[in-house]
Structures are given as structure tokens and as C-alpha cells.
Short mmCIF file of C-alpha atoms in Angstrom, two decimals:
data_model
loop_
_atom_site.label_atom_id
_atom_site.label_comp_id
_atom_site.label_asym_id
_atom_site.label_seq_id
_atom_site.Cartn_x
_atom_site.Cartn_y
_atom_site.Cartn_z
CA UNK A 19 31.92 -19.88 20.44
CA UNK A 20 28.67 -22.57 20.34
CA UNK A 21 27.15 -23.05 16.45
CA UNK A 22 23.31 -23.16 18.00
CA UNK A 23 22.59 -25.10 14.52
CA UNK A 24 21.29 -28.12 16.96
CA UNK A 25 19.66 -25.17 18.53
CA UNK A 26 18.31 -23.36 14.97
CA UNK A 27 16.79 -26.91 13.91
CA UNK A 28 15.12 -27.58 16.83
CA UNK A 29 13.37 -24.09 16.00
CA UNK A 30 12.82 -25.17 12.71
CA UNK A 31 11.05 -28.49 14.27
CA UNK A 32 8.31 -26.17 17.44
CA UNK A 33 7.44 -23.82 14.76
CA UNK A 34 6.39 -27.07 12.66
CA UNK A 35 3.64 -27.90 14.99
CA UNK A 36 2.70 -24.04 15.92
CA UNK A 37 1.84 -23.57 12.15
CA UNK A 38 0.12 -26.99 11.89
CA UNK A 39 -1.64 -25.60 14.68
CA UNK A 40 -2.01 -22.31 13.74
CA UNK A 41 -3.31 -23.30 10.32
CA UNK A 42 -5.84 -25.91 11.78
CA UNK A 43 -7.89 -22.74 13.14
CA UNK A 44 -6.96 -20.27 10.67
CA UNK A 45 -10.42 -18.26 9.45
CA UNK A 46 -12.38 -20.90 11.88
CA UNK A 47 -16.27 -19.44 11.91
CA UNK A 48 -16.02 -21.11 15.20
CA UNK A 49 -12.85 -19.60 16.80
CA UNK A 50 -13.31 -17.80 20.23
CA UNK A 51 -11.41 -15.17 20.93
CA UNK A 52 -11.74 -13.46 24.59
CA UNK A 53 -9.88 -9.69 25.43
CA UNK A 54 -6.68 -10.17 27.79
CA UNK A 55 -6.60 -7.08 30.12
CA UNK A 56 -4.58 -5.07 28.50
CA UNK A 57 -7.12 -5.15 26.28
CA UNK A 58 -5.51 -7.20 23.24
CA UNK A 59 -7.02 -10.33 21.47
CA UNK A 60 -6.01 -13.84 22.48
CA UNK A 61 -8.08 -16.54 20.06
CA UNK A 62 -7.56 -20.57 21.29
CA UNK A 63 -5.20 -21.13 18.30
CA UNK A 64 -2.59 -18.05 20.20
CA UNK A 65 -3.02 -20.50 23.53
CA UNK A 66 -3.05 -23.82 22.02
CA UNK A 67 0.13 -23.03 19.74
CA UNK A 68 2.13 -21.79 22.87
CA UNK A 69 1.18 -24.86 24.79
CA UNK A 70 2.20 -26.81 22.46
CA UNK A 71 5.73 -25.67 22.15
CA UNK A 72 5.92 -24.89 25.91
CA UNK A 73 4.72 -28.97 26.27
CA UNK A 74 7.64 -30.25 23.68
CA UNK A 75 10.35 -27.77 25.07
CA UNK A 76 9.45 -29.26 27.87
CA UNK A 77 10.63 -32.77 27.05
CA UNK A 78 13.24 -31.49 24.81
CA UNK A 79 15.03 -28.59 27.00
CA UNK A 80 14.14 -29.33 30.25
CA UNK A 81 17.09 -27.14 31.63
CA UNK A 82 16.42 -24.52 29.64
CA UNK A 83 13.80 -20.94 30.68
CA UNK A 84 10.59 -20.20 28.61
CA UNK A 85 8.92 -16.77 28.13
CA UNK A 86 5.63 -16.32 26.62
CA UNK A 87 3.58 -14.58 25.93
CA UNK A 88 0.40 -16.07 27.09
CA UNK A 89 1.84 -18.05 29.54
CA UNK A 90 4.61 -16.15 31.31
CA UNK A 91 7.73 -17.68 32.56
CA UNK A 92 8.87 -20.45 33.67
CA UNK A 93 12.55 -21.65 34.68
CA UNK A 94 15.74 -20.03 35.34
CA UNK A 95 19.33 -20.18 33.87
CA UNK A 96 21.42 -19.22 31.74
CA UNK A 97 19.37 -20.09 28.01
CA UNK A 98 15.54 -18.97 27.69
CA UNK A 99 13.78 -19.55 24.31
CA UNK A 100 10.84 -16.92 24.34
CA UNK A 101 7.85 -17.13 21.78
CA UNK A 102 4.93 -15.60 20.30
CA UNK A 103 2.68 -17.30 18.93
CA UNK A 104 0.71 -15.21 17.15
CA UNK A 105 2.31 -12.37 16.08
CA UNK A 106 -0.26 -10.27 14.33
CA UNK A 107 -3.10 -12.06 16.18
CA UNK A 108 -5.38 -9.05 14.95
CA UNK A 109 -4.83 -10.06 11.61
CA UNK A 110 -4.87 -13.68 12.70
CA UNK A 111 -9.01 -13.21 13.76
CA UNK A 112 -9.57 -11.38 10.99
CA UNK A 113 -8.02 -13.48 8.40
CA UNK A 114 -6.03 -11.01 7.92
CA UNK A 115 -2.27 -13.73 6.20
CA UNK A 116 0.19 -11.74 7.55
CA UNK A 117 0.41 -13.34 10.79
CA UNK A 118 4.00 -15.30 12.08
CA UNK A 119 5.01 -17.65 14.99
CA UNK A 120 8.42 -15.58 16.58
CA UNK A 121 10.97 -18.62 18.27
CA UNK A 122 13.77 -17.33 19.57
CA UNK A 123 16.38 -18.73 22.20
CA UNK A 124 18.03 -15.83 24.29
CA UNK A 125 21.56 -16.86 26.09
CA UNK A 126 22.94 -15.68 29.37
CA UNK A 127 25.69 -12.73 28.45
CA UNK A 128 27.76 -9.96 29.29
CA UNK A 129 25.56 -7.04 28.68
CA UNK A 130 21.92 -9.92 29.71
CA UNK A 131 20.18 -11.51 28.04
CA UNK A 132 20.97 -11.76 24.13
CA UNK A 133 18.79 -13.99 20.96
CA UNK A 134 21.15 -16.06 19.26
CA UNK A 135 18.59 -18.24 17.22
CA UNK A 136 15.87 -16.73 16.11
CA UNK A 137 13.20 -17.95 14.37
CA UNK A 138 9.39 -16.87 12.05
CA UNK A 139 7.21 -18.22 10.76
CA UNK A 140 4.61 -16.73 8.76
CA UNK A 141 2.73 -19.90 7.33
CA UNK A 142 -0.28 -18.34 5.57
CA UNK A 143 1.78 -16.44 3.17
CA UNK A 144 4.07 -19.82 2.70
CA UNK A 145 7.53 -17.49 3.92
CA UNK A 146 9.31 -18.51 6.91
CA UNK A 147 13.28 -16.35 7.85
CA UNK A 148 15.65 -17.51 10.47
CA UNK A 149 18.69 -17.25 12.05
CA UNK A 150 21.50 -18.35 14.27
CA UNK A 151 24.39 -16.48 16.02
CA UNK A 152 27.81 -16.47 13.63
CA UNK A 153 25.96 -18.04 10.95
CA UNK A 154 24.37 -15.47 9.29
CA UNK A 155 20.28 -15.42 7.95
CA UNK A 156 18.90 -17.50 5.66
CA UNK A 157 14.55 -17.69 4.27
CA UNK A 158 13.09 -20.27 2.60
CA UNK A 159 11.00 -23.57 2.85
CA UNK A 160 13.06 -26.04 4.93
CA UNK A 161 17.06 -25.78 6.63
CA UNK A 162 17.71 -27.13 3.11
CA UNK A 163 16.09 -24.80 0.60
CA UNK A 164 17.32 -21.82 1.63
CA UNK A 165 18.51 -18.37 0.39
CA UNK A 166 20.57 -16.13 2.36
CA UNK A 167 19.44 -13.34 3.56
CA UNK A 168 21.36 -9.29 3.25
CA UNK A 169 20.00 -6.23 3.85
CA UNK A 170 20.18 -3.29 1.04
CA UNK A 171 22.69 -1.10 0.27
CA UNK A 172 20.84 1.82 0.06
CA UNK A 173 22.69 5.37 1.66
CA UNK A 174 20.11 8.33 1.45
CA UNK A 175 17.01 8.57 3.40
CA UNK A 176 15.32 10.49 0.30
CA UNK A 177 16.00 6.66 -1.60
CA UNK A 178 14.19 5.05 1.67
CA UNK A 179 11.76 2.67 1.69
CA UNK A 180 10.18 3.08 5.54
CA UNK A 181 7.62 0.73 7.25
CA UNK A 182 5.64 1.10 9.99
CA UNK A 183 2.77 -0.49 12.13
CA UNK A 184 -0.06 2.78 12.81
CA UNK A 185 0.01 5.93 13.77
CA UNK A 186 -2.16 5.82 17.16
CA UNK A 187 1.69 4.52 18.85
CA UNK A 188 3.56 7.67 17.57
CA UNK A 189 1.22 9.73 18.30
CA UNK A 190 0.58 7.96 22.16
CA UNK A 191 4.48 8.86 23.01
CA UNK A 192 4.76 12.81 21.60
CA UNK A 193 5.92 10.80 18.14
CA UNK A 194 4.53 12.44 15.97
CA UNK A 195 6.10 14.96 14.10
CA UNK A 196 9.26 13.48 14.14
CA UNK A 197 7.94 10.40 12.91
CA UNK A 198 5.60 12.65 9.90
CA UNK A 199 8.44 14.62 8.91
CA UNK A 200 10.75 11.26 8.40
CA UNK A 201 7.82 9.81 6.60
CA UNK A 202 8.26 13.18 4.24
CA UNK A 203 11.55 12.64 3.80
CA UNK A 204 11.89 8.86 2.13
CA UNK A 205 10.88 7.70 -0.59
CA UNK A 206 8.17 5.25 0.20
CA UNK A 207 6.06 4.41 3.27
CA UNK A 208 3.84 1.33 3.88
CA UNK A 209 2.67 0.28 7.07
CA UNK A 210 3.05 -3.37 6.36
CA UNK A 211 3.25 -4.16 10.30
CA UNK A 212 4.45 -6.26 13.14
CA UNK A 213 7.00 -8.99 12.11
CA UNK A 214 6.57 -8.27 8.71
CA UNK A 215 8.96 -4.73 8.65
CA UNK A 216 11.68 -6.24 10.16
CA UNK A 217 11.75 -9.14 7.52
CA UNK A 218 11.64 -7.26 5.11
CA UNK A 219 15.11 -5.30 6.33
CA UNK A 220 16.95 -7.89 6.52
CA UNK A 221 15.46 -8.89 3.19
CA UNK A 222 16.45 -5.85 1.79
CA UNK A 223 13.28 -4.90 0.23
CA UNK A 224 12.83 -2.56 2.78
CA UNK A 225 15.64 0.14 4.59
CA UNK A 226 13.94 0.99 7.42
CA UNK A 227 11.83 0.38 10.47
CA UNK A 228 10.15 1.07 13.55
CA UNK A 229 8.03 0.96 16.69
CA UNK A 230 6.84 2.46 19.22
CA UNK A 231 6.03 0.19 21.78
CA UNK A 232 6.54 -3.37 22.13
CA UNK A 233 7.16 -7.11 24.53
CA UNK A 234 10.62 -8.91 24.47
CA UNK A 235 8.88 -11.53 22.55
CA UNK A 236 7.94 -9.31 19.56
CA UNK A 237 10.95 -8.57 18.78
CA UNK A 238 13.99 -11.48 19.63
CA UNK A 239 13.42 -13.88 16.81
CA UNK A 240 13.15 -10.59 14.60
CA UNK A 241 16.33 -8.89 16.25
CA UNK A 242 18.73 -12.18 15.29
CA UNK A 243 17.67 -12.59 11.50
CA UNK A 244 17.82 -8.65 11.23
CA UNK A 245 21.51 -8.65 12.45
CA UNK A 246 23.07 -11.63 10.84
CA UNK A 247 21.37 -10.07 8.11
CA UNK A 248 23.64 -7.23 7.99
CA UNK A 249 21.19 -5.11 9.20
CA UNK A 250 21.57 -2.75 13.03
CA UNK A 251 18.50 -3.18 15.39
CA UNK A 252 17.90 -1.73 18.48
CA UNK A 253 15.44 0.60 21.06
CA UNK A 254 14.78 3.57 20.08
CA UNK A 255 17.05 4.71 22.25
CA UNK A 256 20.25 3.33 20.50
CA UNK A 257 20.64 0.38 22.68
CA UNK A 258 21.28 -2.80 20.80
CA UNK A 259 18.98 -5.67 21.09
CA UNK A 260 15.19 -6.16 22.20
CA UNK A 261 15.58 -4.90 25.35
CA UNK A 262 13.96 -1.59 24.74
CA UNK A 263 10.27 -1.71 24.96
CA UNK A 264 10.44 -1.00 20.77
CA UNK A 265 12.47 -0.61 18.16
CA UNK A 266 13.94 0.57 15.12
CA UNK A 267 15.56 -2.04 12.39
CA UNK A 268 17.51 -0.81 9.13
CA UNK A 269 20.10 -1.65 7.12
CA UNK A 270 22.98 0.07 9.15
CA UNK A 271 23.66 2.75 7.03
CA UNK A 272 20.38 4.71 7.84
CA UNK A 273 19.70 4.50 11.09
CA UNK A 274 21.21 7.00 13.40
CA UNK A 275 19.14 9.01 10.29
CA UNK A 276 16.30 7.14 11.62
CA UNK A 277 16.61 7.09 15.72
CA UNK A 278 17.69 11.20 15.10
CA UNK A 279 13.89 11.83 13.65
CA UNK A 280 11.79 9.87 15.94
CA UNK A 281 13.17 11.41 18.63
CA UNK A 282 13.61 14.96 17.43
CA UNK A 283 11.13 17.05 20.19
CA UNK A 284 10.87 14.22 22.05
#
């Protein structure tokens, strides 16, 4: 089995370059922000970071395909880099430090493309998380200065901490009743949002999280970090991996109950 460690090291190099670009424009008074056709914001920093990553990938991994939020798919083949230059753009443009660059390498397998490397870099928080298939998940300032991640062992919903992003998406999908029932059952709820709940699940600080509507670039890096930390990452339909257009992540012990609540009366 490939060890993917060279790809992981390269993903860190890409993240370093993206961090420098995004931090240079964070809280800039003249930051240019546009509205995309789907009515979500995109800043000049989103575009610049993705262009930077694509340029480095094109030089160092010319045979690999690239899928990014801002510029779509480029290339074909069994290896595909998936990039969200700024996950949490709304936070970024308002000066909230909870945003990250998500970089994942996906490889074609029997059930389609699956993430084999993931880096989640949140420079405004001073945090980075990463994983490679078969090598575990870690957090730290660098590959040489890191601690291994492990999900929690909480086995009862009444003891569990549940993280989510917002209420509106659950209501739009007709899942709000089940969502609210879940919030009443668990010990604690917090709306940390975007990439952060998944990293908190991987760290064992949060036990379950879910989002009702996502794109592949929102999930690929998060998925492998959670699973390599010993957790479970699926769609709301229970399909493993980042392919369902939504996500549920947990320490594994609570996953069936999490899905049960979010699918009830749906």
C-alpha cells in the first residue's frame, strides 16, 4: 500500500503558501469581495490562494487532476487534489478567525475517489491538522512537532457534545424537528461552524457533528482527519466518505444514534 507521506509533506508546503497569502489579506480594509451565482461570497484572497495552490500543483504534480471551489476541475486520472482555499469565507471577510484552507488528495478506488491525504490549516487560529491513510491523524505546528489525535470514548448521547453550523439548512431540508430533538438529548450544543467541528471531533473535544448541505471540497480533508483519528465520517444517508452532499461525523460510538435523529420524520 502506498504510504502517501511524500504527498502529505507536499500538502503542508501548499498549506504554508496558502497561509501566507490568506493572512496577508485578512482584515485588510480594501479586501475585494464578490457574490457568486449561488449567492455565497468569494474574496480576492480565496481566488489568490487557489491560484497559488494550482500553480504549485501544476509544477510539482503535473499528472494529477485538481478540483477547487473557485476554478472547478482540471485534468483527469486516478489522483485528484481537492482544494477549498478558504473554508469559512463569511468569517474571513468579517474578521472572524475561524476559517481554514482545506487540501486533500483523493485516489480512485473500487468505490470511487476516496481521500488519502488531508491538511486543514487555520492560520488565524494558529492551528493545523492533518492525516494520511494508514498513518493516523495529527495536530501541531509542523510534521516534526505534532501530537496524535484520538476521538473521544463518550458512549451516551446524554454525555455528548454536539457541534453544528446553523439552523436554517436543517429547516430547509425538513430535518429541523429531528435536529432539535437531538439538541435536547445531548449534554451540550455549540455552533462552531465550518471545518472546526470536524477537527474537534478528531481531537476528542466534541463527540458528534453534522451539516445538511456541503460540497466535496468542504469535506474531503475533514473526512480523512476524522477517520484516521478513529472516528466515523459519512453522509446523512450513512454512506462512508465525503460524497453525499452533507456530512455526519462522530467518535463512532454515537454514529447510528446521530443519523437516527437527523433522519427521523424526514
